Amino acid sequence: MPRALLCSCLLALTLGSTAFCAAQTAPSNPDTPLFNAQGYRISLYRSPTPEQIDGAQIIGTEQLQALLKHTPAPVLIDVYRRQWLQGRFIEDEPHANLPGSHWLANTGDGELAPVWAEYLSQNLRLVSDGRQDVPLVFYCRADCWLSWNAVKRAGALGYSHLYWYRDGLDAWQAAGLPVEPAQPEPLR
């Protein structure tokens, strides 16, 4: 968001008006759809996210910390994007995630190419040992629809014990919790 727009949004929020900011995050072309026919978000991925999702439970940082103490602990799935060029991931910037996470890059897009759909499906089978009742926690950043899409997609694949860590890595770091350098799971 450009600095002038950010300042205007902050001023509007201070004055109690969110309509100005909401209008600024709307598509520039009102005919541009936000969702596809299957219900996946396909544009403006970095924008306010809903407070509910069908088929999954939304959790915060304290709830996630409590879940991680359970046996079996949930499998953490980071879906942050990574550039893909000529058959390999390009490290354009360092990325860290929650300790023990599996980074399934590029699997949260609304329109998922077959290669990425298979990448998601294969890796979910691997990390869950083929069991669709294993608890899975999906996350990305705060105000990021990629993890919302990934949760919906995991539900469509038959996974039944799903969590959405809605505020993701940003909330984890804001709580002063540790992160570790990450690399995406390889595309097989």
mmCIF file of C-alpha atoms in Angstrom:
data_model
loop_
_atom_site.group_PDB
_atom_site.id
_atom_site.type_symbol
_atom_site.label_atom_id
_atom_site.label_comp_id
_atom_site.label_asym_id
_atom_site.label_seq_id
_atom_site.Cartn_x
_atom_site.Cartn_y
_atom_site.Cartn_z
ATOM 1 C CA MET A 1 0.000 0.000 0.000
ATOM 2 C CA PRO A 2 1.494 3.386 -0.960
ATOM 3 C CA ARG A 3 2.528 5.549 1.987
ATOM 4 C CA ALA A 4 -0.024 8.298 1.228
ATOM 5 C CA LEU A 5 -2.837 5.767 1.074
ATOM 6 C CA LEU A 6 -1.642 4.114 4.283
ATOM 7 C CA CYS A 7 -1.604 7.480 6.062
ATOM 8 C CA SER A 8 -5.098 8.240 4.751
ATOM 9 C CA CYS A 9 -6.343 4.862 5.950
ATOM 10 C CA LEU A 10 -4.812 5.366 9.380
ATOM 11 C CA LEU A 11 -6.405 8.803 9.603
ATOM 12 C CA ALA A 12 -9.760 7.399 8.506
ATOM 13 C CA LEU A 13 -9.518 4.603 11.066
ATOM 14 C CA THR A 14 -8.600 7.086 13.775
ATOM 15 C CA LEU A 15 -11.670 9.102 12.863
ATOM 16 C CA GLY A 16 -13.803 5.961 12.982
ATOM 17 C CA SER A 17 -14.365 5.462 9.269
ATOM 18 C CA THR A 18 -13.415 2.140 7.730
ATOM 19 C CA ALA A 19 -15.398 2.715 4.548
ATOM 20 C CA PHE A 20 -12.557 4.739 3.020
ATOM 21 C CA CYS A 21 -9.998 1.942 3.526
ATOM 22 C CA ALA A 22 -12.404 -0.764 2.408
ATOM 23 C CA ALA A 23 -13.050 1.157 -0.794
ATOM 24 C CA GLN A 24 -9.305 1.415 -1.408
ATOM 25 C CA THR A 25 -8.847 -2.350 -1.169
ATOM 26 C CA ALA A 26 -11.683 -3.149 -3.569
ATOM 27 C CA PRO A 27 -10.763 -4.288 -7.079
ATOM 28 C CA SER A 28 -10.009 -1.388 -9.420
ATOM 29 C CA ASN A 29 -12.458 -2.941 -11.867
ATOM 30 C CA PRO A 30 -15.745 -3.742 -10.093
ATOM 31 C CA ASP A 31 -16.291 -6.558 -12.596
ATOM 32 C CA THR A 32 -13.149 -8.359 -11.382
ATOM 33 C CA PRO A 33 -14.376 -11.324 -9.338
ATOM 34 C CA LEU A 34 -12.909 -12.052 -5.914
ATOM 35 C CA PHE A 35 -13.934 -15.746 -5.940
ATOM 36 C CA ASN A 36 -14.113 -18.455 -8.594
ATOM 37 C CA ALA A 37 -17.048 -20.794 -9.194
ATOM 38 C CA GLN A 38 -15.641 -23.312 -6.675
ATOM 39 C CA GLY A 39 -15.587 -20.644 -3.936
ATOM 40 C CA TYR A 40 -11.821 -20.073 -3.750
ATOM 41 C CA ARG A 41 -10.491 -16.528 -3.387
ATOM 42 C CA ILE A 42 -8.748 -15.598 -6.673
ATOM 43 C CA SER A 43 -7.633 -11.993 -6.204
ATOM 44 C CA LEU A 44 -6.587 -9.489 -3.541
ATOM 45 C CA TYR A 45 -5.059 -12.237 -1.406
ATOM 46 C CA ARG A 46 -3.605 -9.718 1.076
ATOM 47 C CA SER A 47 -6.782 -8.180 2.426
ATOM 48 C CA PRO A 48 -8.999 -8.649 5.489
ATOM 49 C CA THR A 49 -10.079 -12.269 5.941
ATOM 50 C CA PRO A 50 -13.360 -13.663 7.292
ATOM 51 C CA GLU A 51 -13.903 -14.681 10.897
ATOM 52 C CA GLN A 52 -15.281 -18.085 9.920
ATOM 53 C CA ILE A 53 -14.592 -20.894 7.493
ATOM 54 C CA ASP A 54 -16.672 -23.940 6.711
ATOM 55 C CA GLY A 55 -15.130 -27.246 7.710
ATOM 56 C CA ALA A 56 -12.416 -25.861 9.966
ATOM 57 C CA GLN A 57 -11.899 -24.195 13.309
ATOM 58 C CA ILE A 58 -10.191 -20.823 13.486
ATOM 59 C CA ILE A 59 -7.555 -20.684 16.205
ATOM 60 C CA GLY A 60 -5.390 -17.992 17.747
ATOM 61 C CA THR A 61 -1.877 -18.179 19.102
ATOM 62 C CA GLU A 62 -2.802 -19.419 22.592
ATOM 63 C CA GLN A 63 -5.062 -22.117 21.148
ATOM 64 C CA LEU A 64 -2.328 -23.230 18.773
ATOM 65 C CA GLN A 65 0.211 -23.425 21.594
ATOM 66 C CA ALA A 66 -2.213 -25.623 23.560
ATOM 67 C CA LEU A 67 -2.832 -27.864 20.519
ATOM 68 C CA LEU A 68 0.898 -28.324 20.012
ATOM 69 C CA LYS A 69 1.079 -29.898 23.486
ATOM 70 C CA HIS A 70 -1.485 -32.579 22.547
ATOM 71 C CA THR A 71 -0.642 -36.053 21.347
ATOM 72 C CA PRO A 72 -0.725 -36.320 18.449
ATOM 73 C CA ALA A 73 0.312 -32.753 17.828
ATOM 74 C CA PRO A 74 -1.205 -31.166 14.742
ATOM 75 C CA VAL A 75 0.795 -30.924 11.543
ATOM 76 C CA LEU A 76 1.666 -27.317 10.739
ATOM 77 C CA ILE A 77 1.289 -26.300 7.081
ATOM 78 C CA ASP A 78 2.669 -22.956 5.868
ATOM 79 C CA VAL A 79 1.360 -21.975 2.414
ATOM 80 C CA TYR A 80 3.335 -18.762 1.897
ATOM 81 C CA ARG A 81 4.190 -18.185 -1.763
ATOM 82 C CA ARG A 82 7.640 -18.728 -3.277
ATOM 83 C CA GLN A 83 8.680 -17.807 -6.802
ATOM 84 C CA TRP A 84 8.881 -20.757 -9.153
ATOM 85 C CA LEU A 85 11.006 -20.456 -12.271
ATOM 86 C CA GLN A 86 12.230 -23.058 -14.728
ATOM 87 C CA GLY A 87 11.361 -25.998 -12.502
ATOM 88 C CA ARG A 88 12.752 -24.736 -9.210
ATOM 89 C CA PHE A 89 11.951 -22.489 -6.286
ATOM 90 C CA ILE A 90 13.744 -19.137 -6.387
ATOM 91 C CA GLU A 91 14.791 -17.759 -3.016
ATOM 92 C CA ASP A 92 13.958 -14.131 -3.634
ATOM 93 C CA GLU A 93 13.771 -13.335 0.093
ATOM 94 C CA PRO A 94 14.407 -15.305 3.273
ATOM 95 C CA HIS A 95 11.361 -16.903 4.833
ATOM 96 C CA ALA A 96 10.865 -18.295 8.314
ATOM 97 C CA ASN A 97 8.001 -20.301 9.705
ATOM 98 C CA LEU A 98 6.770 -21.855 12.929
ATOM 99 C CA PRO A 99 9.135 -24.583 14.168
ATOM 100 C CA GLY A 100 8.269 -27.990 12.764
ATOM 101 C CA SER A 101 6.180 -26.634 9.885
ATOM 102 C CA HIS A 102 5.948 -28.073 6.410
ATOM 103 C CA TRP A 103 6.102 -25.297 3.835
ATOM 104 C CA LEU A 104 3.837 -26.185 0.915
ATOM 105 C CA ALA A 105 4.540 -23.094 -1.150
ATOM 106 C CA ASN A 106 2.103 -21.947 -3.819
ATOM 107 C CA THR A 107 -0.750 -24.194 -2.716
ATOM 108 C CA GLY A 108 -3.067 -21.434 -1.521
ATOM 109 C CA ASP A 109 -3.834 -19.820 -4.854
ATOM 110 C CA GLY A 110 -7.491 -19.788 -5.833
ATOM 111 C CA GLU A 111 -6.762 -21.086 -9.308
ATOM 112 C CA LEU A 112 -4.367 -23.964 -8.655
ATOM 113 C CA ALA A 113 -2.525 -25.453 -11.624
ATOM 114 C CA PRO A 114 -2.590 -29.282 -11.722
ATOM 115 C CA VAL A 115 1.090 -29.541 -10.752
ATOM 116 C CA TRP A 116 0.448 -27.534 -7.546
ATOM 117 C CA ALA A 117 -2.760 -29.421 -6.780
ATOM 118 C CA GLU A 118 -0.810 -32.685 -6.990
ATOM 119 C CA TYR A 119 2.040 -31.188 -4.926
ATOM 120 C CA LEU A 120 -0.476 -30.317 -2.187
ATOM 121 C CA SER A 121 -2.212 -33.687 -2.344
ATOM 122 C CA GLN A 122 1.048 -35.696 -2.258
ATOM 123 C CA ASN A 123 2.531 -33.692 0.593
ATOM 124 C CA LEU A 124 -0.643 -33.849 2.675
ATOM 125 C CA ARG A 125 -0.609 -37.638 2.267
ATOM 126 C CA LEU A 126 3.050 -37.717 3.357
ATOM 127 C CA VAL A 127 2.716 -35.462 6.408
ATOM 128 C CA SER A 128 -0.472 -37.201 7.560
ATOM 129 C CA ASP A 129 0.798 -40.746 6.938
ATOM 130 C CA GLY A 130 -2.202 -41.155 4.627
ATOM 131 C CA ARG A 131 -4.709 -40.558 7.452
ATOM 132 C CA GLN A 132 -7.356 -37.963 6.714
ATOM 133 C CA ASP A 133 -8.237 -37.521 10.398
ATOM 134 C CA VAL A 134 -4.805 -36.165 11.408
ATOM 135 C CA PRO A 135 -5.136 -32.586 12.713
ATOM 136 C CA LEU A 136 -3.766 -30.086 10.197
ATOM 137 C CA VAL A 137 -3.145 -26.407 10.931
ATOM 138 C CA PHE A 138 -2.869 -24.125 7.891
ATOM 139 C CA TYR A 139 -1.373 -20.658 8.064
ATOM 140 C CA CYS A 140 0.321 -17.906 6.104
ATOM 141 C CA ARG A 141 0.416 -14.253 7.195
ATOM 142 C CA ALA A 142 -2.259 -12.074 8.781
ATOM 143 C CA ASP A 143 -4.892 -10.892 6.303
ATOM 144 C CA CYS A 144 -3.884 -13.578 3.812
ATOM 145 C CA TRP A 145 -6.448 -15.582 1.881
ATOM 146 C CA LEU A 146 -3.893 -18.191 0.743
ATOM 147 C CA SER A 147 -4.273 -20.224 3.935
ATOM 148 C CA TRP A 148 -8.080 -19.869 3.766
ATOM 149 C CA ASN A 149 -7.991 -21.375 0.263
ATOM 150 C CA ALA A 150 -5.650 -24.165 1.389
ATOM 151 C CA VAL A 151 -7.936 -25.128 4.289
ATOM 152 C CA LYS A 152 -10.910 -25.315 1.925
ATOM 153 C CA ARG A 153 -8.875 -27.379 -0.514
ATOM 154 C CA ALA A 154 -7.760 -29.824 2.216
ATOM 155 C CA GLY A 155 -11.410 -30.242 3.207
ATOM 156 C CA ALA A 156 -12.307 -30.965 -0.428
ATOM 157 C CA LEU A 157 -9.558 -33.635 -0.422
ATOM 158 C CA GLY A 158 -11.301 -35.333 2.517
ATOM 159 C CA TYR A 159 -9.248 -34.120 5.488
ATOM 160 C CA SER A 160 -11.566 -33.788 8.442
ATOM 161 C CA HIS A 161 -9.613 -32.320 11.358
ATOM 162 C CA LEU A 162 -8.723 -28.856 10.067
ATOM 163 C CA TYR A 163 -7.616 -25.673 11.768
ATOM 164 C CA TRP A 164 -6.977 -22.236 10.320
ATOM 165 C CA TYR A 165 -4.398 -20.158 12.179
ATOM 166 C CA ARG A 166 -5.909 -17.040 10.675
ATOM 167 C CA ASP A 167 -3.339 -14.468 11.830
ATOM 168 C CA GLY A 168 -0.475 -16.847 11.099
ATOM 169 C CA LEU A 169 3.191 -16.033 11.217
ATOM 170 C CA ASP A 170 2.562 -12.373 12.045
ATOM 171 C CA ALA A 171 0.671 -13.223 15.256
ATOM 172 C CA TRP A 172 3.238 -15.870 16.225
ATOM 173 C CA GLN A 173 6.098 -13.393 15.894
ATOM 174 C CA ALA A 174 4.115 -10.621 17.641
ATOM 175 C CA ALA A 175 3.799 -12.985 20.625
ATOM 176 C CA GLY A 176 7.611 -13.234 20.717
ATOM 177 C CA LEU A 177 7.601 -16.918 19.797
ATOM 178 C CA PRO A 178 10.472 -18.529 17.905
ATOM 179 C CA VAL A 179 10.594 -19.075 14.168
ATOM 180 C CA GLU A 180 13.076 -21.010 12.071
ATOM 181 C CA PRO A 181 14.488 -20.539 8.568
ATOM 182 C CA ALA A 182 12.344 -22.385 6.060
ATOM 183 C CA GLN A 183 12.613 -24.024 2.679
ATOM 184 C CA PRO A 184 9.619 -25.239 0.679
ATOM 185 C CA GLU A 185 9.022 -28.956 0.471
ATOM 186 C CA PRO A 186 10.528 -30.033 -2.864
ATOM 187 C CA LEU A 187 8.297 -30.495 -5.861
ATOM 188 C CA ARG A 188 8.563 -34.205 -6.621
#
